mmCIF file of C-alpha atoms and ligand atoms in Angstrom:
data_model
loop_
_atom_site.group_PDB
_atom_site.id
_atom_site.type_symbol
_atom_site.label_atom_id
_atom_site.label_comp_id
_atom_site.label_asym_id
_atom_site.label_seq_id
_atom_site.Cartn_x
_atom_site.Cartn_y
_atom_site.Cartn_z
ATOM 1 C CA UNK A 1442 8.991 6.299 23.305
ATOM 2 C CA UNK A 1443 10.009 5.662 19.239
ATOM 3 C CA UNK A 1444 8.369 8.132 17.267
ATOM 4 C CA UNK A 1445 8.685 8.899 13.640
ATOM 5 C CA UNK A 1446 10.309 12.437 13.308
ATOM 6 C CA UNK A 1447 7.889 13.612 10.779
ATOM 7 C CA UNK A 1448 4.640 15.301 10.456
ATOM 8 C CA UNK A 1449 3.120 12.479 7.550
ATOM 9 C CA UNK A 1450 3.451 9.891 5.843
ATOM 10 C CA UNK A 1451 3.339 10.262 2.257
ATOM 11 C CA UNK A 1452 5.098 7.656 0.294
ATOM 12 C CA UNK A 1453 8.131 5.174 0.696
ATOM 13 C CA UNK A 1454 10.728 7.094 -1.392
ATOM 14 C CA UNK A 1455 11.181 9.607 1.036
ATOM 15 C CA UNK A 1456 11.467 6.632 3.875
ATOM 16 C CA UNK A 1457 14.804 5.837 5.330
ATOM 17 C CA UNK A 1458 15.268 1.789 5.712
ATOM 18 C CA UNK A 1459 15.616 2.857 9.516
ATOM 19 C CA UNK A 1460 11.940 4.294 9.684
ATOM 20 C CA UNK A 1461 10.666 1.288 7.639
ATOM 21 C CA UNK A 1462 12.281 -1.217 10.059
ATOM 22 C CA UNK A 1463 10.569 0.948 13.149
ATOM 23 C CA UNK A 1464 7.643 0.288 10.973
ATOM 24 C CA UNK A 1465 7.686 -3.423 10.531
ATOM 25 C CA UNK A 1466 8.787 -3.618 14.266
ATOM 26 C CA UNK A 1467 6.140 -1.472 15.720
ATOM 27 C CA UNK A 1468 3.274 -3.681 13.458
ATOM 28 C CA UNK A 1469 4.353 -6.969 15.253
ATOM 29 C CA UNK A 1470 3.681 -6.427 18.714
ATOM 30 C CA UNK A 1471 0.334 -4.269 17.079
ATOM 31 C CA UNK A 1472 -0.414 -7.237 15.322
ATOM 32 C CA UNK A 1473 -0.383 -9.520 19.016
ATOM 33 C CA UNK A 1474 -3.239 -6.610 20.406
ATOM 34 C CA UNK A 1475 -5.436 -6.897 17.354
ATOM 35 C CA UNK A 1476 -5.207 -11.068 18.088
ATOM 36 C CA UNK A 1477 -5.979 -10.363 21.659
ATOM 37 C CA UNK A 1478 -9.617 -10.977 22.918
ATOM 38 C CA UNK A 1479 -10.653 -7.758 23.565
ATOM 39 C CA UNK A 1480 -9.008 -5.417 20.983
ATOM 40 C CA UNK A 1481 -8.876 -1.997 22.456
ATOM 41 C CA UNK A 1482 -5.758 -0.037 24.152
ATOM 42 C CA UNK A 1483 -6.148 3.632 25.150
ATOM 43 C CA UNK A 1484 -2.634 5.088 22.417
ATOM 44 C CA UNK A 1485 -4.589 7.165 20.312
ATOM 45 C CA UNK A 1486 -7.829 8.366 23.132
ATOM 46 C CA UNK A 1487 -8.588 11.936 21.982
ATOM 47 C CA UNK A 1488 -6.921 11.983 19.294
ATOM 48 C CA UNK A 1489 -9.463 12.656 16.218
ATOM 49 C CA UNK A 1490 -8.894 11.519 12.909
ATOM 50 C CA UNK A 1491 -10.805 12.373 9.636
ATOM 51 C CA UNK A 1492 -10.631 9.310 6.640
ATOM 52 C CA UNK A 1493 -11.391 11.455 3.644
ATOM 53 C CA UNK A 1494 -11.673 8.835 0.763
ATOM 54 C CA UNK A 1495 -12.502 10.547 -2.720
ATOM 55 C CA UNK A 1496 -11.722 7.042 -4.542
ATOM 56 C CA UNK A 1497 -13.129 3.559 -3.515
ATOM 57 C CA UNK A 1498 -11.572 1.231 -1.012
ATOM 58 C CA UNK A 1499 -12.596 -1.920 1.178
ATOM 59 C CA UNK A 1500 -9.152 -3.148 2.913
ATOM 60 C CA UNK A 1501 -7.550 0.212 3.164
ATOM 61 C CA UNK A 1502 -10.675 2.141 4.590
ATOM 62 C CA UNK A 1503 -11.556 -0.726 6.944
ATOM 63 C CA UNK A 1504 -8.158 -1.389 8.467
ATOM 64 C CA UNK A 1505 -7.901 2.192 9.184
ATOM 65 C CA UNK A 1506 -10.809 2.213 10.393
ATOM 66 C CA UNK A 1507 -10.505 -0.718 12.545
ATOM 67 C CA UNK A 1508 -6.506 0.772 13.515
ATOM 68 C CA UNK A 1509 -8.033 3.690 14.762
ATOM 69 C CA UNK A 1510 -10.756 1.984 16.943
ATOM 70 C CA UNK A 1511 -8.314 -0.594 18.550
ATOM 71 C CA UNK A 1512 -6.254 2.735 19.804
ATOM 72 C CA UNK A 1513 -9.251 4.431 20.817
ATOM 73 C CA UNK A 1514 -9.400 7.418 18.546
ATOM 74 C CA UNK A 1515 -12.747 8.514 17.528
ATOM 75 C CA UNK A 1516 -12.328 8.416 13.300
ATOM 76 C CA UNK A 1517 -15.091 10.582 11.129
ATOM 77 C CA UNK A 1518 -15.349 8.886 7.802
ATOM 78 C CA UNK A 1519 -15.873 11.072 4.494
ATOM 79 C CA UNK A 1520 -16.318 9.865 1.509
ATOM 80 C CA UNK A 1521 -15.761 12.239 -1.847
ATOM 81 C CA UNK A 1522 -18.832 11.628 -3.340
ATOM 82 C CA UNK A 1523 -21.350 12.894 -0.331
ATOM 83 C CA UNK A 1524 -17.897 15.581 0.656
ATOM 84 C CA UNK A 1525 -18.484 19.556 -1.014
ATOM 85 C CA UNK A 1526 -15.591 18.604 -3.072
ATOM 86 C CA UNK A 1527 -18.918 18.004 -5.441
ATOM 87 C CA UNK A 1528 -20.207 21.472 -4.823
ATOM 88 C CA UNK A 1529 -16.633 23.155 -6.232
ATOM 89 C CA UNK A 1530 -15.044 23.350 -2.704
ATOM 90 C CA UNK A 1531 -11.247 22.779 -3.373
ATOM 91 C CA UNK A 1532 -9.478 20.237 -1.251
ATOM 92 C CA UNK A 1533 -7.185 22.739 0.381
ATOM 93 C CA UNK A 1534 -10.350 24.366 1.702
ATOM 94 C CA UNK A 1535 -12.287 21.094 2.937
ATOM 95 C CA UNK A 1536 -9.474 20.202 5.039
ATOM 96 C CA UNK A 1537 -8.482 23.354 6.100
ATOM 97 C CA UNK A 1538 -12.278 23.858 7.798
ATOM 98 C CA UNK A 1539 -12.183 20.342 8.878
ATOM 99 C CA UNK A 1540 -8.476 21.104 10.727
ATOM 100 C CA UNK A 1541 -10.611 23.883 12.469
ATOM 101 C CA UNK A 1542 -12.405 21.532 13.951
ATOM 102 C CA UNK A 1543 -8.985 20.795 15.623
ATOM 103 C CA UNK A 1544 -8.251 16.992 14.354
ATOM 104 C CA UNK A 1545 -5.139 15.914 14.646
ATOM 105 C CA UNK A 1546 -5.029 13.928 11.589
ATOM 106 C CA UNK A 1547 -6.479 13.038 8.201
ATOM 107 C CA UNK A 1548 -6.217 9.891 6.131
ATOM 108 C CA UNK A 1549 -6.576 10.507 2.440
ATOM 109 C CA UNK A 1550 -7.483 8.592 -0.705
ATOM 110 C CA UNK A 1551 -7.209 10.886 -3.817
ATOM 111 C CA UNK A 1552 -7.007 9.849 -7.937
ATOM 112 C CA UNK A 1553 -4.725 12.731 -8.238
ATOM 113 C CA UNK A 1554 -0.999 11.613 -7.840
ATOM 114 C CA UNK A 1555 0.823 13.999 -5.600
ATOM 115 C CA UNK A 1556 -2.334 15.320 -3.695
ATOM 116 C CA UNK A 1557 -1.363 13.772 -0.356
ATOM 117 C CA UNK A 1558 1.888 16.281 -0.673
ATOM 118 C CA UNK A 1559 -0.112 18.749 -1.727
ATOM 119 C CA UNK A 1560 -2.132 18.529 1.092
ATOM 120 C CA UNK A 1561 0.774 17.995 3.920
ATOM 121 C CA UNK A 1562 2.257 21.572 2.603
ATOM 122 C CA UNK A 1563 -0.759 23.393 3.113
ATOM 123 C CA UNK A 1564 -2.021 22.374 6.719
ATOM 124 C CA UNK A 1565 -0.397 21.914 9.970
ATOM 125 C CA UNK A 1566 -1.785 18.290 10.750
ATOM 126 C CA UNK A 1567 -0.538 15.274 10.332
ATOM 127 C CA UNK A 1568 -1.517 13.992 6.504
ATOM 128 C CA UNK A 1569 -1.494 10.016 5.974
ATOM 129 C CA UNK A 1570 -1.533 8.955 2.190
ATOM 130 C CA UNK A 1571 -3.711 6.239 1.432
ATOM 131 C CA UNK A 1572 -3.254 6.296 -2.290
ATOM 132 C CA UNK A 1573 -2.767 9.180 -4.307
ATOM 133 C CA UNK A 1574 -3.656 8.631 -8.193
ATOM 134 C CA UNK A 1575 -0.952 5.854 -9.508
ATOM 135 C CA UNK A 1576 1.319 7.587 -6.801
ATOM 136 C CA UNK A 1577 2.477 5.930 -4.285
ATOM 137 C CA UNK A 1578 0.156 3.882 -2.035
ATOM 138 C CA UNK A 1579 2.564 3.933 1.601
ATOM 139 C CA UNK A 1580 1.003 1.540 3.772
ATOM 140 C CA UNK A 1581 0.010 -1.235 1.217
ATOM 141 C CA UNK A 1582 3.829 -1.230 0.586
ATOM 142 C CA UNK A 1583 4.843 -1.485 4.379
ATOM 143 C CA UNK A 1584 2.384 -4.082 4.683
ATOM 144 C CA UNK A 1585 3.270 -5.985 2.032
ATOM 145 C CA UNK A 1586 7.031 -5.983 3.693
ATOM 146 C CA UNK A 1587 5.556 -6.945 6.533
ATOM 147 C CA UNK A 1588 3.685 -9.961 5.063
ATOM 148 C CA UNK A 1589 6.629 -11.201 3.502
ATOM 149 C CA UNK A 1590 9.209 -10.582 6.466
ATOM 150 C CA UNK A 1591 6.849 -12.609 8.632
ATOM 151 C CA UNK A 1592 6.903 -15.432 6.218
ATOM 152 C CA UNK A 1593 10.319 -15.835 4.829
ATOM 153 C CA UNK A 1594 12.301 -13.850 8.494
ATOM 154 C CA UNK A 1595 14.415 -11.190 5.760
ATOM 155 C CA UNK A 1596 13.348 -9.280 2.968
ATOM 156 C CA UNK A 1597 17.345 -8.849 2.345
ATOM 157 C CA UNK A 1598 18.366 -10.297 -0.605
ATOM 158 C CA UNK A 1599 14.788 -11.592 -1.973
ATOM 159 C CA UNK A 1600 14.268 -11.610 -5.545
ATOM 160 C CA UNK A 1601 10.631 -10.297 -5.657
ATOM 161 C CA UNK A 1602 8.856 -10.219 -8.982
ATOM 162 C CA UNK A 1603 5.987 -7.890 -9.715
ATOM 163 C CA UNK A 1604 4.160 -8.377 -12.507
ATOM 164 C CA UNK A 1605 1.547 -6.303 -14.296
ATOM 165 C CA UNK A 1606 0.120 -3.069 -14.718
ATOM 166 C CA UNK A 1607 3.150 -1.398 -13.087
ATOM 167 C CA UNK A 1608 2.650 2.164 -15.097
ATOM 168 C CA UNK A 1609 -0.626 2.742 -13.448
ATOM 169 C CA UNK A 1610 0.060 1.257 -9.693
ATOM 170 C CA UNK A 1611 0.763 3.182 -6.910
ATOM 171 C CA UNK A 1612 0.836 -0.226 -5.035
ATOM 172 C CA UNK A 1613 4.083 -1.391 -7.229
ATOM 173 C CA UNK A 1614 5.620 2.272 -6.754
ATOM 174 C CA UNK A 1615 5.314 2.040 -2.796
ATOM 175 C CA UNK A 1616 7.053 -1.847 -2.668
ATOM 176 C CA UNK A 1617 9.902 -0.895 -5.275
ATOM 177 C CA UNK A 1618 10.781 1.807 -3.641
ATOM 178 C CA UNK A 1619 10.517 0.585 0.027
ATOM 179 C CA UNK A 1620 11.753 -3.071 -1.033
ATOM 180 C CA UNK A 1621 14.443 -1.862 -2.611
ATOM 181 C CA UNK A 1622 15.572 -0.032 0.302
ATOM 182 C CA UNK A 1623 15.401 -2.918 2.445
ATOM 183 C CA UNK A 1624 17.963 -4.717 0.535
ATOM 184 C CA UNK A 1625 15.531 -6.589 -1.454
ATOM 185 C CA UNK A 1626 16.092 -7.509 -5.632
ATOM 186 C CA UNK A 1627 12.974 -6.266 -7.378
ATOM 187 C CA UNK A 1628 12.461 -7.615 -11.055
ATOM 188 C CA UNK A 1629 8.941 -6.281 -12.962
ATOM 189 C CA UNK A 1630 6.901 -7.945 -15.826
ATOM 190 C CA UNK A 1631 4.141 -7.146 -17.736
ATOM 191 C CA UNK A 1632 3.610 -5.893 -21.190
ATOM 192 C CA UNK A 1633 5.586 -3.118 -22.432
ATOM 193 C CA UNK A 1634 2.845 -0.360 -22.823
ATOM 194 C CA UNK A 1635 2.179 -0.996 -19.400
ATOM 195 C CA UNK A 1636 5.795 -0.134 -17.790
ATOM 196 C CA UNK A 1637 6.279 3.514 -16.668
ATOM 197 C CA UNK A 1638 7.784 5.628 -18.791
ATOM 198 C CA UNK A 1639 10.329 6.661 -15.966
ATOM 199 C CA UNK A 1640 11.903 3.128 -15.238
ATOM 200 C CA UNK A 1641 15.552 3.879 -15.619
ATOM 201 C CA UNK A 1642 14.633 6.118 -12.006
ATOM 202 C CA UNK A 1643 13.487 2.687 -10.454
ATOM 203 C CA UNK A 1644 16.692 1.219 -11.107
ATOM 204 C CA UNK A 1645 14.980 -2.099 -11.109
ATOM 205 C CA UNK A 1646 15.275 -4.926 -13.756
ATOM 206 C CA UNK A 1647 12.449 -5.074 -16.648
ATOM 207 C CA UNK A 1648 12.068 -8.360 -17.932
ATOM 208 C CA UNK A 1649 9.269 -8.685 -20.981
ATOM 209 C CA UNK A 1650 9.203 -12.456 -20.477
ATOM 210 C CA UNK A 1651 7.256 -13.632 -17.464
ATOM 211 C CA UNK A 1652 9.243 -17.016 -17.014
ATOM 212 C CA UNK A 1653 12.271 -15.208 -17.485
ATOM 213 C CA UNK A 1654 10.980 -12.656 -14.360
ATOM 214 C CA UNK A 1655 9.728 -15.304 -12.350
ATOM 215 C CA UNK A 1656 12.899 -18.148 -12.530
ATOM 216 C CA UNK A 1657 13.943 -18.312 -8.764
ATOM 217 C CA UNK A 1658 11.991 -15.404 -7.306
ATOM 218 C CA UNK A 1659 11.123 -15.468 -3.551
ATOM 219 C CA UNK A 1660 8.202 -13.736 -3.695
ATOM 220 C CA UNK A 1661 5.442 -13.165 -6.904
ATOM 221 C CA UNK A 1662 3.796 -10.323 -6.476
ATOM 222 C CA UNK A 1663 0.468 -9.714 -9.314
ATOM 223 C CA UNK A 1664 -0.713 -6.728 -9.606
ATOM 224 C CA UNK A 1665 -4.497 -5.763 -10.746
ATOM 225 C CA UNK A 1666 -4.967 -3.724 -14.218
ATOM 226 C CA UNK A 1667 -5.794 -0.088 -13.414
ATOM 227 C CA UNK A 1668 -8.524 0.352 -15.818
ATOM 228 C CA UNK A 1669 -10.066 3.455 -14.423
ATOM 229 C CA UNK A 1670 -5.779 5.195 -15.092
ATOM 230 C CA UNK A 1671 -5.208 3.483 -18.324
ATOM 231 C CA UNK A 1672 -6.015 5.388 -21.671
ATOM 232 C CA UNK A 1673 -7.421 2.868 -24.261
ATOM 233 C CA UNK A 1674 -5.438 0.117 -26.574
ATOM 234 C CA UNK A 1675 -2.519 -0.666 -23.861
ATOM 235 C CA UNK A 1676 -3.139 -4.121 -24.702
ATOM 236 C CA UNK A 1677 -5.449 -6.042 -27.002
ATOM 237 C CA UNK A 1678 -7.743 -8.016 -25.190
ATOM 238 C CA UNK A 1679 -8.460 -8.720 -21.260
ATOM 239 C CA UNK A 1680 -8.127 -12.310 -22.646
ATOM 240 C CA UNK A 1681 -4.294 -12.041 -24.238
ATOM 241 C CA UNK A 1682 -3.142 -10.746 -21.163
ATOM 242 C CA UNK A 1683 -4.709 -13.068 -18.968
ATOM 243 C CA UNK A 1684 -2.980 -15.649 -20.759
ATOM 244 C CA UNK A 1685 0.374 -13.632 -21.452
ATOM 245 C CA UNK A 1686 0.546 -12.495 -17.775
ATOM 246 C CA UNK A 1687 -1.729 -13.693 -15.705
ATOM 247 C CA UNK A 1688 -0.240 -16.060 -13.023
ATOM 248 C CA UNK A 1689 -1.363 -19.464 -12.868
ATOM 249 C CA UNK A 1690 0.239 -22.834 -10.984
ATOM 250 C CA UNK A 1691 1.891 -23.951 -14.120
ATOM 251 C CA UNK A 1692 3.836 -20.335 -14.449
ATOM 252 C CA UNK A 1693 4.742 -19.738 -11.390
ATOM 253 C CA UNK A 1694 6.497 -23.091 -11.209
ATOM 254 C CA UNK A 1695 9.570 -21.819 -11.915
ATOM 255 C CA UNK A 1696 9.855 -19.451 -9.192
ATOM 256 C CA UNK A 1697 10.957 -21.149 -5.859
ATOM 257 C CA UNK A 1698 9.309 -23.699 -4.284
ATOM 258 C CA UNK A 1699 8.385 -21.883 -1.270
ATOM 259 C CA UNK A 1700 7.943 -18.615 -3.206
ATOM 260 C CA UNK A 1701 5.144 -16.487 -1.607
ATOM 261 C CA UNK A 1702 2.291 -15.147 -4.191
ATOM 262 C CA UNK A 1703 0.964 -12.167 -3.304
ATOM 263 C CA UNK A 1704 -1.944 -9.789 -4.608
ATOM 264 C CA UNK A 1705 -3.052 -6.514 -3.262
ATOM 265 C CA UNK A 1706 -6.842 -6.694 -4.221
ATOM 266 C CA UNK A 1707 -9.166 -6.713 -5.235
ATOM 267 C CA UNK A 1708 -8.538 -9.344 -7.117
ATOM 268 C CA UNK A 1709 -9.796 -9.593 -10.766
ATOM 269 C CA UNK A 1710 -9.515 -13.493 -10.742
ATOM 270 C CA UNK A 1711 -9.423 -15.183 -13.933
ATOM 271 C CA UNK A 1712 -7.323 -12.004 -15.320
ATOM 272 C CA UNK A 1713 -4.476 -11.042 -12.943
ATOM 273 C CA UNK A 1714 -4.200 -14.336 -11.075
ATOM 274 C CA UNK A 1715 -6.241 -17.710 -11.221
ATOM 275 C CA UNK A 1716 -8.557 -19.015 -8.791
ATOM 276 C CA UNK A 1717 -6.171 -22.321 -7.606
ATOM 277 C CA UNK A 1718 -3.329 -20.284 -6.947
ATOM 278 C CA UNK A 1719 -4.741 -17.553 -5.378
ATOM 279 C CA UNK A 1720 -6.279 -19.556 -2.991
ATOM 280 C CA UNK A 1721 -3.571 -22.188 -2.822
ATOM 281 C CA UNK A 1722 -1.639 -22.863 -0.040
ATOM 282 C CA UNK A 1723 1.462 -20.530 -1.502
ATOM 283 C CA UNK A 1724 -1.032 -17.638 -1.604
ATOM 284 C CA UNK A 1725 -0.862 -14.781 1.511
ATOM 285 C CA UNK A 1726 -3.456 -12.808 0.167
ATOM 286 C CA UNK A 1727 -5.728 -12.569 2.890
ATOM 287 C CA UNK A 1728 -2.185 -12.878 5.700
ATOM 288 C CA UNK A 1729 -2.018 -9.440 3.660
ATOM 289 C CA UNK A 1730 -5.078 -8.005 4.764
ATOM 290 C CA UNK A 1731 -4.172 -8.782 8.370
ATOM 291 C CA UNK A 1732 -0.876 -7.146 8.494
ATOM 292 C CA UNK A 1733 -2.643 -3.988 6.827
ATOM 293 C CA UNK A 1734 -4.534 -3.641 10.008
ATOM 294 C CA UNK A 1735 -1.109 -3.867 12.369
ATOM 295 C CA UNK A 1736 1.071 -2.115 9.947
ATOM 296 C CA UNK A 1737 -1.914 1.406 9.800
ATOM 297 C CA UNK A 1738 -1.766 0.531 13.721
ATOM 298 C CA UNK A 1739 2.091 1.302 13.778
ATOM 299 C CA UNK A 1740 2.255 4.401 12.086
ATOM 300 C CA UNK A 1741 -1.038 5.774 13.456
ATOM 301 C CA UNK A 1742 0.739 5.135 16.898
ATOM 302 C CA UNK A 1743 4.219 6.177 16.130
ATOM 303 C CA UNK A 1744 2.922 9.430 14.493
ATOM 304 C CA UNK A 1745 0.737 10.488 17.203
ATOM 305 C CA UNK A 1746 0.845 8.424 20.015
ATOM 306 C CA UNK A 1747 1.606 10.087 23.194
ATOM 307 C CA UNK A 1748 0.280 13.214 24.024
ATOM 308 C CA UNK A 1749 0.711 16.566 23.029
ATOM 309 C CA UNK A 1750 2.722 17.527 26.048
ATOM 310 C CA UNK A 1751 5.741 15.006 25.808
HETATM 311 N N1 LIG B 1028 -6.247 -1.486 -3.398
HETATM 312 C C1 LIG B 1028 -5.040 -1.078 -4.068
HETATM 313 C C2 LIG B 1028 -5.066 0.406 -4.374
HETATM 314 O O1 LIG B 1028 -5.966 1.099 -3.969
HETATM 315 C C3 LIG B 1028 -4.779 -1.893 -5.275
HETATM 316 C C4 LIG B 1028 -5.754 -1.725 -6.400
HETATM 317 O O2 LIG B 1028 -6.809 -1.125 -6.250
HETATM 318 O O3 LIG B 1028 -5.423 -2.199 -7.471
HETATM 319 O O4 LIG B 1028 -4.162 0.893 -5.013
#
């Protein structure tokens, strides 16, 4: 059996483009057991798994959720706001007493970037990042690979453009990173006071003007505004940027014909992204969704499938 050699998964800069192709494989013949009939296969039976969520989520905690079921594991939800992390515990304690309840692995959403490390130093289970402050954000990055390598057969040599709030997105740190080691060309847009402060680390291309970013891309990729990250007067109005950067028909029609537009949601339509094209027939938006399921169904099963023994 293929098995990652590590104890977690914590973000796509660490990832070699060998464990992101295991990845992408692994999701494809999970994706075929999640289409089957009856959706169940016995990986993951006795294997326990805690999703400790201390920030809000729909796709992310679902597909887990629904990952874990289809492989049989038992998962215990938590969510921040009913978890002692509002009496004062610390979250090195909570999960320590929760590992003594001898799960084999947590799935964490945290607002503070780097907790998911944090966490993976300081207990012996395996520690799955589901977003970690404007971080990195792991699996919406392998599925969003995934997405696209299902549609266009390569993510080598794609010019993908992703445009927005890139400062604040964990999302847009996981796909440069893991993109870029897939042989992919990654080009981001947006306004200025929204590009991270870091950029020349990225080694990406920044280009201010939206048509400019978007002439002959493969893939658009819009990003929603991290409000709850962003300190005040970034930009003027939701209104300018809406119509500075948010993507419409008429500007993405410069990017390829077949060009894929992609969102990671929730969607703020109206503001990130209009209505026509993200429901239009360029838009994967909701293939995303599905491949989140299959791609938290690979890793789940290449972390910990198997048994203890072998
Ligand atoms: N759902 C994604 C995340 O949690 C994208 C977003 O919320 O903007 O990062």
């Amino acid at each position: 059996m293929q098995t990652l050699r590590r104890k977690d998964i914590l973000g796509l800069e660490e990832m070699s483009a060998e464990e992101i192709t295991l990845i992408l494989e692994t999701a494809r013949s999970m994706r075929e057991i999640m289409q089957r009939h009856i959706k169940k296969v016995p990986t993951l039976r006795g294997r326990s798994m805690i999703n400790l969520f201390y920030e809000p989520s729909t796709r992310t905690k679902a597909s887990f959720e629904l990952a874990q079921k289809y492989m049989s594991s038992d998962p215990i939800n938590v969510a921040g706001t009913s978890s002692s992390l509002v009496k004062g515990e610390t979250l090195k304690d909570t999960v320590r007493n929760l590992e003594m309840m001898n799960i084999d692995c947590v799935v964490m959403r945290h607002p503070v970037s780097g907790s998911a490390h944090y966490l993976a130093r300081n207990v012996e289970i395996s520690v799955v990042n589901a977003g970690d402050g404007m971080h990195e954000h792991p699996t919406q990055g392998l599925l969003d690979m995934f997405t696209i390598l299902d549609k266009k057969g390569r993510l080598e040599k794609l010019k993908v453009t992703i445009v927005g709030d890139i400062r604040h997105s964990r999302v847009a740190r996981s796909n440069i990173w893991g993109l870029k080691k897939m042989g992919a060309e990654v080009v981001v847009s947006g306004p200025t006071t929204l590009m991270p402060p870091d950029m020349e680390d990225f080694e990406i291309r920044f280009e201010p003007s939206l048509d400019d970013a978007i002439e002959g891309a493969d893939v658009v990729m819009a990003l929603r505004l991290q409000k709850e990250r962003q300190e005040g007067g970034l930009f003027p109005t939701l209104r300018e940027y809406a119509e500075l950067y948010g993507l419409n028909s008429r500007r993405v029609e410069k990017a390829n014909e077949d060009a894929l537009i992609m969102h990671p949601g929730p969607i703020n339509r109206g503001i990130e992204i209009s209505s026509e094209l993200a429901d239009g027939p360029r838009s994967v938006v909701l293939d995303q969704v599905t491949s989140g399921v299959a791609v938290r169904m690979a890793i789940l099963y290449l972390l910990l499938g198997g048994t203890k023994e072998e």
